[in-house]
PDB file of C-alpha atoms in Angstrom:
ATOM      1  CA  ALA A   1      49.126  66.736  80.871  1.00  0.00           C
ATOM      2  CA  GLU A   2      51.904  68.232  83.058  1.00  0.00           C
ATOM      3  CA  GLU A   3      49.235  70.351  84.779  1.00  0.00           C
ATOM      4  CA  VAL A   4      48.071  71.839  81.465  1.00  0.00           C
ATOM      5  CA  PRO A   5      44.315  71.298  80.944  1.00  0.00           C
ATOM      6  CA  LEU A   6      43.725  69.368  77.732  1.00  0.00           C
ATOM      7  CA  LYS A   7      40.533  71.349  77.202  1.00  0.00           C
ATOM      8  CA  ARG A   8      42.650  74.501  76.960  1.00  0.00           C
ATOM      9  CA  ILE A   9      44.884  72.913  74.326  1.00  0.00           C
ATOM     10  CA  ALA A  10      41.857  71.777  72.348  1.00  0.00           C
ATOM     11  CA  ARG A  11      40.359  75.257  72.549  1.00  0.00           C
ATOM     12  CA  GLU A  12      43.585  76.966  71.420  1.00  0.00           C
ATOM     13  CA  VAL A  13      44.762  74.614  68.632  1.00  0.00           C
ATOM     14  CA  GLY A  14      41.630  72.684  67.732  1.00  0.00           C
ATOM     15  CA  THR A  15      41.100  68.948  67.449  1.00  0.00           C
ATOM     16  CA  PRO A  16      42.262  66.401  66.609  1.00  0.00           C
ATOM     17  CA  ALA A  17      45.669  67.218  68.107  1.00  0.00           C
ATOM     18  CA  TYR A  18      48.611  65.180  69.340  1.00  0.00           C
ATOM     19  CA  VAL A  19      49.821  65.999  72.856  1.00  0.00           C
ATOM     20  CA  TYR A  20      53.224  64.811  74.074  1.00  0.00           C
ATOM     21  CA  SER A  21      54.687  65.043  77.571  1.00  0.00           C
ATOM     22  CA  LEU A  22      58.125  66.636  77.302  1.00  0.00           C
ATOM     23  CA  ALA A  23      58.908  65.566  80.880  1.00  0.00           C
ATOM     24  CA  THR A  24      58.194  61.921  79.992  1.00  0.00           C
ATOM     25  CA  LEU A  25      60.299  62.042  76.829  1.00  0.00           C
ATOM     26  CA  LYS A  26      63.231  63.519  78.759  1.00  0.00           C
ATOM     27  CA  ARG A  27      62.878  60.971  81.560  1.00  0.00           C
ATOM     28  CA  HIS A  28      62.801  58.011  79.176  1.00  0.00           C
ATOM     29  CA  TYR A  29      65.831  59.266  77.280  1.00  0.00           C
ATOM     30  CA  GLN A  30      67.740  59.802  80.510  1.00  0.00           C
ATOM     31  CA  VAL A  31      66.936  56.274  81.725  1.00  0.00           C
ATOM     32  CA  PHE A  32      68.506  54.827  78.562  1.00  0.00           C
ATOM     33  CA  ASP A  33      71.438  57.214  78.665  1.00  0.00           C
ATOM     34  CA  GLN A  34      72.242  56.612  82.347  1.00  0.00           C
ATOM     35  CA  ALA A  35      72.074  52.838  81.920  1.00  0.00           C
ATOM     36  CA  PHE A  36      75.246  53.086  79.775  1.00  0.00           C
ATOM     37  CA  ALA A  37      76.956  55.744  81.893  1.00  0.00           C
ATOM     38  CA  LYS A  38      79.980  53.528  82.626  1.00  0.00           C
ATOM     39  CA  VAL A  39      80.952  53.151  78.953  1.00  0.00           C
ATOM     40  CA  PRO A  40      81.373  55.582  76.018  1.00  0.00           C
ATOM     41  CA  HIS A  41      78.051  55.440  74.164  1.00  0.00           C
ATOM     42  CA  ILE A  42      75.488  57.139  71.946  1.00  0.00           C
ATOM     43  CA  VAL A  43      71.747  56.670  72.385  1.00  0.00           C
ATOM     44  CA  CYS A  44      70.032  57.114  69.001  1.00  0.00           C
ATOM     45  CA  PHE A  45      66.343  57.878  68.671  1.00  0.00           C
ATOM     46  CA  SER A  46      64.758  56.099  65.706  1.00  0.00           C
ATOM     47  CA  VAL A  47      63.290  58.867  63.555  1.00  0.00           C
ATOM     48  CA  LYS A  48      60.861  56.420  61.941  1.00  0.00           C
ATOM     49  CA  ALA A  49      59.149  56.141  65.345  1.00  0.00           C
ATOM     50  CA  ASN A  50      58.136  59.807  65.282  1.00  0.00           C
ATOM     51  CA  SER A  51      59.554  62.467  62.950  1.00  0.00           C
ATOM     52  CA  ASN A  52      57.818  65.465  64.567  1.00  0.00           C
ATOM     53  CA  LEU A  53      60.386  68.292  64.486  1.00  0.00           C
ATOM     54  CA  ALA A  54      59.581  69.585  67.980  1.00  0.00           C
ATOM     55  CA  LEU A  55      60.014  66.097  69.401  1.00  0.00           C
ATOM     56  CA  LEU A  56      63.290  65.549  67.513  1.00  0.00           C
ATOM     57  CA  ARG A  57      64.529  68.930  68.739  1.00  0.00           C
ATOM     58  CA  ALA A  58      63.743  67.920  72.326  1.00  0.00           C
ATOM     59  CA  PHE A  59      65.853  64.769  71.967  1.00  0.00           C
ATOM     60  CA  ALA A  60      68.683  66.655  70.237  1.00  0.00           C
ATOM     61  CA  LYS A  61      68.838  69.068  73.194  1.00  0.00           C
ATOM     62  CA  GLN A  62      69.256  66.059  75.485  1.00  0.00           C
ATOM     63  CA  GLY A  63      72.285  64.987  73.421  1.00  0.00           C
ATOM     64  CA  SER A  64      70.525  62.212  71.547  1.00  0.00           C
ATOM     65  CA  GLY A  65      71.782  60.796  68.279  1.00  0.00           C
ATOM     66  CA  PHE A  66      69.418  59.652  65.528  1.00  0.00           C
ATOM     67  CA  ASP A  67      68.881  56.455  63.572  1.00  0.00           C
ATOM     68  CA  ILE A  68      67.548  57.271  60.092  1.00  0.00           C
ATOM     69  CA  VAL A  69      66.387  55.270  57.074  1.00  0.00           C
ATOM     70  CA  SER A  70      66.017  57.972  54.398  1.00  0.00           C
ATOM     71  CA  GLY A  71      67.233  61.315  53.132  1.00  0.00           C
ATOM     72  CA  GLY A  72      64.027  62.902  54.407  1.00  0.00           C
ATOM     73  CA  GLU A  73      64.683  61.644  57.921  1.00  0.00           C
ATOM     74  CA  LEU A  74      68.257  62.949  57.708  1.00  0.00           C
ATOM     75  CA  PHE A  75      66.901  66.370  56.678  1.00  0.00           C
ATOM     76  CA  ARG A  76      64.522  66.422  59.654  1.00  0.00           C
ATOM     77  CA  ALA A  77      67.188  65.271  62.130  1.00  0.00           C
ATOM     78  CA  LEU A  78      69.568  68.019  60.968  1.00  0.00           C
ATOM     79  CA  LYS A  79      66.769  70.614  60.888  1.00  0.00           C
ATOM     80  CA  ALA A  80      66.026  69.745  64.522  1.00  0.00           C
ATOM     81  CA  GLY A  81      69.630  70.441  65.509  1.00  0.00           C
ATOM     82  CA  GLY A  82      70.920  66.872  65.484  1.00  0.00           C
ATOM     83  CA  ASP A  83      74.688  66.351  65.452  1.00  0.00           C
ATOM     84  CA  PRO A  84      75.602  64.588  62.158  1.00  0.00           C
ATOM     85  CA  LYS A  85      78.396  62.757  64.024  1.00  0.00           C
ATOM     86  CA  LYS A  86      75.649  61.049  66.036  1.00  0.00           C
ATOM     87  CA  ILE A  87      73.563  59.966  63.031  1.00  0.00           C
ATOM     88  CA  VAL A  88      73.462  56.367  61.790  1.00  0.00           C
ATOM     89  CA  PHE A  89      71.937  55.662  58.349  1.00  0.00           C
ATOM     90  CA  SER A  90      70.193  52.275  58.503  1.00  0.00           C
ATOM     91  CA  GLY A  91      67.702  50.542  56.226  1.00  0.00           C
ATOM     92  CA  VAL A  92      67.578  48.829  52.870  1.00  0.00           C
ATOM     93  CA  GLY A  93      67.281  50.546  49.490  1.00  0.00           C
ATOM     94  CA  LYS A  94      69.326  53.683  50.127  1.00  0.00           C
ATOM     95  CA  LYS A  95      69.241  55.894  47.005  1.00  0.00           C
ATOM     96  CA  LYS A  96      72.320  57.450  45.396  1.00  0.00           C
ATOM     97  CA  GLN A  97      71.165  60.993  46.205  1.00  0.00           C
ATOM     98  CA  GLU A  98      70.495  60.023  49.835  1.00  0.00           C
ATOM     99  CA  ILE A  99      73.962  58.481  50.200  1.00  0.00           C
ATOM    100  CA  GLU A 100      75.580  61.591  48.698  1.00  0.00           C
ATOM    101  CA  TYR A 101      73.553  63.811  51.050  1.00  0.00           C
ATOM    102  CA  ALA A 102      74.658  61.753  54.068  1.00  0.00           C
ATOM    103  CA  LEU A 103      78.308  61.815  52.951  1.00  0.00           C
ATOM    104  CA  ASP A 104      78.171  65.600  52.566  1.00  0.00           C
ATOM    105  CA  ALA A 105      76.567  65.928  56.014  1.00  0.00           C
ATOM    106  CA  GLY A 106      79.380  63.874  57.573  1.00  0.00           C
ATOM    107  CA  ILE A 107      77.259  61.302  59.409  1.00  0.00           C
ATOM    108  CA  LEU A 108      78.719  58.838  61.907  1.00  0.00           C
ATOM    109  CA  MET A 109      78.231  55.752  59.723  1.00  0.00           C
ATOM    110  CA  PHE A 110      76.117  53.797  57.259  1.00  0.00           C
ATOM    111  CA  ASN A 111      74.634  50.509  58.466  1.00  0.00           C
ATOM    112  CA  VAL A 112      75.223  48.335  55.375  1.00  0.00           C
ATOM    113  CA  GLU A 113      72.696  45.557  54.724  1.00  0.00           C
ATOM    114  CA  SER A 114      74.340  43.579  51.903  1.00  0.00           C
ATOM    115  CA  ASP A 115      77.396  42.904  49.759  1.00  0.00           C
ATOM    116  CA  GLU A 116      75.712  44.765  46.896  1.00  0.00           C
ATOM    117  CA  GLU A 117      75.112  47.856  49.026  1.00  0.00           C
ATOM    118  CA  LEU A 118      78.771  47.830  50.066  1.00  0.00           C
ATOM    119  CA  THR A 119      79.783  47.899  46.381  1.00  0.00           C
ATOM    120  CA  VAL A 120      77.395  50.768  45.572  1.00  0.00           C
ATOM    121  CA  LEU A 121      78.472  52.764  48.621  1.00  0.00           C
ATOM    122  CA  ASN A 122      82.148  52.400  47.678  1.00  0.00           C
ATOM    123  CA  GLU A 123      81.455  53.605  44.119  1.00  0.00           C
ATOM    124  CA  ILE A 124      79.414  56.625  45.253  1.00  0.00           C
ATOM    125  CA  ALA A 125      81.963  57.613  47.902  1.00  0.00           C
ATOM    126  CA  ALA A 126      84.795  57.322  45.341  1.00  0.00           C
ATOM    127  CA  GLY A 127      82.873  59.553  42.925  1.00  0.00           C
ATOM    128  CA  ALA A 128      82.412  62.130  45.677  1.00  0.00           C
ATOM    129  CA  GLY A 129      86.064  61.955  46.709  1.00  0.00           C
ATOM    130  CA  LYS A 130      85.095  60.822  50.202  1.00  0.00           C
ATOM    131  CA  LYS A 131      85.488  57.789  52.445  1.00  0.00           C
ATOM    132  CA  ALA A 132      82.232  56.264  53.679  1.00  0.00           C
ATOM    133  CA  PRO A 133      82.291  55.094  57.328  1.00  0.00           C
ATOM    134  CA  ILE A 134      80.418  51.796  57.551  1.00  0.00           C
ATOM    135  CA  SER A 135      79.057  49.221  59.903  1.00  0.00           C
ATOM    136  CA  LEU A 136      77.723  45.898  58.642  1.00  0.00           C
ATOM    137  CA  ARG A 137      74.312  44.905  59.956  1.00  0.00           C
ATOM    138  CA  VAL A 138      75.007  41.305  60.903  1.00  0.00           C
ATOM    139  CA  ASN A 139      72.197  38.811  61.367  1.00  0.00           C
ATOM    140  CA  PRO A 140      73.152  36.836  64.524  1.00  0.00           C
ATOM    141  CA  ASP A 141      70.442  34.184  63.973  1.00  0.00           C
ATOM    142  CA  VAL A 142      68.832  34.794  67.368  1.00  0.00           C
ATOM    143  CA  ASP A 143      65.099  34.358  67.997  1.00  0.00           C
ATOM    144  CA  PRO A 144      63.847  37.608  69.617  1.00  0.00           C
ATOM    145  CA  GLN A 145      60.777  35.742  70.956  1.00  0.00           C
ATOM    146  CA  THR A 146      58.384  38.305  69.605  1.00  0.00           C
ATOM    147  CA  HIS A 147      55.776  38.386  66.821  1.00  0.00           C
ATOM    148  CA  PRO A 148      57.158  36.715  63.656  1.00  0.00           C
ATOM    149  CA  TYR A 149      56.319  39.768  61.525  1.00  0.00           C
ATOM    150  CA  ILE A 150      58.694  41.938  63.564  1.00  0.00           C
ATOM    151  CA  SER A 151      61.489  39.386  63.994  1.00  0.00           C
ATOM    152  CA  THR A 152      64.475  40.470  61.903  1.00  0.00           C
ATOM    153  CA  ALA A 153      67.451  38.319  62.935  1.00  0.00           C
ATOM    154  CA  LEU A 154      66.610  34.703  62.184  1.00  0.00           C
ATOM    155  CA  ARG A 155      68.525  32.889  59.461  1.00  0.00           C
ATOM    156  CA  SER A 156      65.478  33.245  57.178  1.00  0.00           C
ATOM    157  CA  SER A 157      65.309  37.031  57.647  1.00  0.00           C
ATOM    158  CA  LYS A 158      65.590  39.273  54.581  1.00  0.00           C
ATOM    159  CA  PHE A 159      67.577  41.817  56.601  1.00  0.00           C
ATOM    160  CA  GLY A 160      71.295  42.038  57.224  1.00  0.00           C
ATOM    161  CA  VAL A 161      74.363  39.982  56.413  1.00  0.00           C
ATOM    162  CA  PRO A 162      74.433  36.318  57.502  1.00  0.00           C
ATOM    163  CA  TYR A 163      76.685  35.754  60.514  1.00  0.00           C
ATOM    164  CA  SER A 164      78.633  33.085  58.624  1.00  0.00           C
ATOM    165  CA  ARG A 165      79.553  35.581  55.851  1.00  0.00           C
ATOM    166  CA  ALA A 166      80.331  38.587  58.020  1.00  0.00           C
ATOM    167  CA  LEU A 167      84.084  38.018  58.445  1.00  0.00           C
ATOM    168  CA  GLY A 168      84.600  37.652  54.687  1.00  0.00           C
ATOM    169  CA  LEU A 169      82.618  40.826  53.979  1.00  0.00           C
ATOM    170  CA  TYR A 170      84.552  42.792  56.589  1.00  0.00           C
ATOM    171  CA  ARG A 171      87.800  41.667  54.991  1.00  0.00           C
ATOM    172  CA  ARG A 172      86.492  42.876  51.633  1.00  0.00           C
ATOM    173  CA  ALA A 173      85.305  46.185  53.129  1.00  0.00           C
ATOM    174  CA  ALA A 174      88.746  46.753  54.673  1.00  0.00           C
ATOM    175  CA  ARG A 175      90.302  46.471  51.190  1.00  0.00           C
ATOM    176  CA  LEU A 176      87.959  48.967  49.514  1.00  0.00           C
ATOM    177  CA  ARG A 177      89.642  52.366  49.078  1.00  0.00           C
ATOM    178  CA  SER A 178      86.541  54.489  49.657  1.00  0.00           C
ATOM    179  CA  ILE A 179      85.181  52.547  52.634  1.00  0.00           C
ATOM    180  CA  GLY A 180      86.208  53.040  56.256  1.00  0.00           C
ATOM    181  CA  VAL A 181      85.247  50.223  58.609  1.00  0.00           C
ATOM    182  CA  ALA A 182      83.857  51.916  61.709  1.00  0.00           C
ATOM    183  CA  GLY A 183      81.507  49.495  63.413  1.00  0.00           C
ATOM    184  CA  LEU A 184      79.437  46.357  63.686  1.00  0.00           C
ATOM    185  CA  GLY A 185      75.692  46.267  64.158  1.00  0.00           C
ATOM    186  CA  CYS A 186      72.597  44.141  64.558  1.00  0.00           C
ATOM    187  CA  HIS A 187      68.869  44.603  65.117  1.00  0.00           C
ATOM    188  CA  ILE A 188      67.007  41.437  66.055  1.00  0.00           C
ATOM    189  CA  GLY A 189      63.416  42.655  66.242  1.00  0.00           C
ATOM    190  CA  SER A 190      60.824  44.842  67.914  1.00  0.00           C
ATOM    191  CA  GLN A 191      58.524  44.687  70.930  1.00  0.00           C
ATOM    192  CA  MET A 192      60.833  42.339  72.860  1.00  0.00           C
ATOM    193  CA  GLN A 193      59.486  41.629  76.341  1.00  0.00           C
ATOM    194  CA  SER A 194      62.572  39.823  77.638  1.00  0.00           C
ATOM    195  CA  PRO A 195      66.224  40.978  77.668  1.00  0.00           C
ATOM    196  CA  ALA A 196      67.490  37.415  77.136  1.00  0.00           C
ATOM    197  CA  PRO A 197      67.400  37.413  73.279  1.00  0.00           C
ATOM    198  CA  LEU A 198      69.121  40.818  73.165  1.00  0.00           C
ATOM    199  CA  ALA A 199      71.831  39.550  75.528  1.00  0.00           C
ATOM    200  CA  ALA A 200      72.314  36.459  73.326  1.00  0.00           C
ATOM    201  CA  ALA A 201      72.666  38.651  70.226  1.00  0.00           C
ATOM    202  CA  VAL A 202      75.187  40.921  71.963  1.00  0.00           C
ATOM    203  CA  ARG A 203      77.283  37.905  72.974  1.00  0.00           C
ATOM    204  CA  ARG A 204      77.459  36.742  69.335  1.00  0.00           C
ATOM    205  CA  ILE A 205      78.235  40.241  68.080  1.00  0.00           C
ATOM    206  CA  ALA A 206      80.915  40.733  70.747  1.00  0.00           C
ATOM    207  CA  SER A 207      82.529  37.444  69.735  1.00  0.00           C
ATOM    208  CA  LEU A 208      82.637  38.577  66.100  1.00  0.00           C
ATOM    209  CA  ALA A 209      84.070  41.965  67.129  1.00  0.00           C
ATOM    210  CA  SER A 210      86.855  40.160  68.991  1.00  0.00           C
ATOM    211  CA  THR A 211      87.599  38.021  65.926  1.00  0.00           C
ATOM    212  CA  LEU A 212      87.754  41.115  63.710  1.00  0.00           C
ATOM    213  CA  GLU A 213      90.151  42.772  66.145  1.00  0.00           C
ATOM    214  CA  ASP A 214      92.375  39.678  65.998  1.00  0.00           C
ATOM    215  CA  LYS A 215      92.328  39.852  62.181  1.00  0.00           C
ATOM    216  CA  GLY A 216      93.523  43.459  62.192  1.00  0.00           C
ATOM    217  CA  ILE A 217      90.106  45.065  61.586  1.00  0.00           C
ATOM    218  CA  PRO A 218      89.519  47.342  64.609  1.00  0.00           C
ATOM    219  CA  LEU A 219      86.069  48.785  65.315  1.00  0.00           C
ATOM    220  CA  HIS A 220      85.038  52.107  66.846  1.00  0.00           C
ATOM    221  CA  HIS A 221      81.370  51.298  67.482  1.00  0.00           C
ATOM    222  CA  ILE A 222      79.128  48.333  68.235  1.00  0.00           C
ATOM    223  CA  ASP A 223      75.468  49.032  67.448  1.00  0.00           C
ATOM    224  CA  ILE A 224      73.245  46.689  69.482  1.00  0.00           C
ATOM    225  CA  GLY A 225      70.040  47.864  67.826  1.00  0.00           C
ATOM    226  CA  GLY A 226      66.790  48.542  69.634  1.00  0.00           C
ATOM    227  CA  GLY A 227      63.449  46.823  69.999  1.00  0.00           C
ATOM    228  CA  VAL A 228      62.841  46.913  73.749  1.00  0.00           C
ATOM    229  CA  GLY A 229      59.087  46.464  74.148  1.00  0.00           C
ATOM    230  CA  ILE A 230      56.437  48.430  75.995  1.00  0.00           C
ATOM    231  CA  ARG A 231      53.625  47.112  78.174  1.00  0.00           C
ATOM    232  CA  TYR A 232      50.185  46.775  76.621  1.00  0.00           C
ATOM    233  CA  ARG A 233      48.443  44.332  78.994  1.00  0.00           C
ATOM    234  CA  ASN A 234      50.537  44.219  82.169  1.00  0.00           C
ATOM    235  CA  GLU A 235      53.315  42.081  80.594  1.00  0.00           C
TER     236      GLU A 235
END
């Protein structure tokens, strides 16, 4: 691994042991980052994928942001040197203490999954004397053409806000005193082998962003999610 004999690693640290190629991690991050070089952007590593502190620190040094789903993941991202202004708090079931922790840290935004979460977030932010920056996770009703267990954007999905209700919820969010509308997001699934479903989702999200702009609700960020697959059997 990068000209280091694995036998030497096994001898020095014992087995079993996980070995990661720093050169590969850097290269993969840079490929993503350079693909968006023509536009202002943030590439966020999903901490749920691997929360190893050394690995998170390596991404932070590259300038990576982080997508988190818990207070513990926020703690690890910050411990690894992550910039809180590049941290997005996604996921369902955010606890009061986790929301308060994220508000104190000054994260980029919360990806809100429901009307109820929006209400709770507004109440907690008001109690803390802060304004919570939010993005709604909108379900664009696009088939990601992947395994049904990891599809998250069909109309029947338990995740996100239905596309048909998004405009009304954004209008409500814009009226809430302790909420700051910052963005619009989606995440249609994992292990996608074709870019076509992602492109279809982005077109729907972009259309909604344009409508919001016309209604006087400007956005700072559009979160297009992740889910690009890897090859297992020469796909």
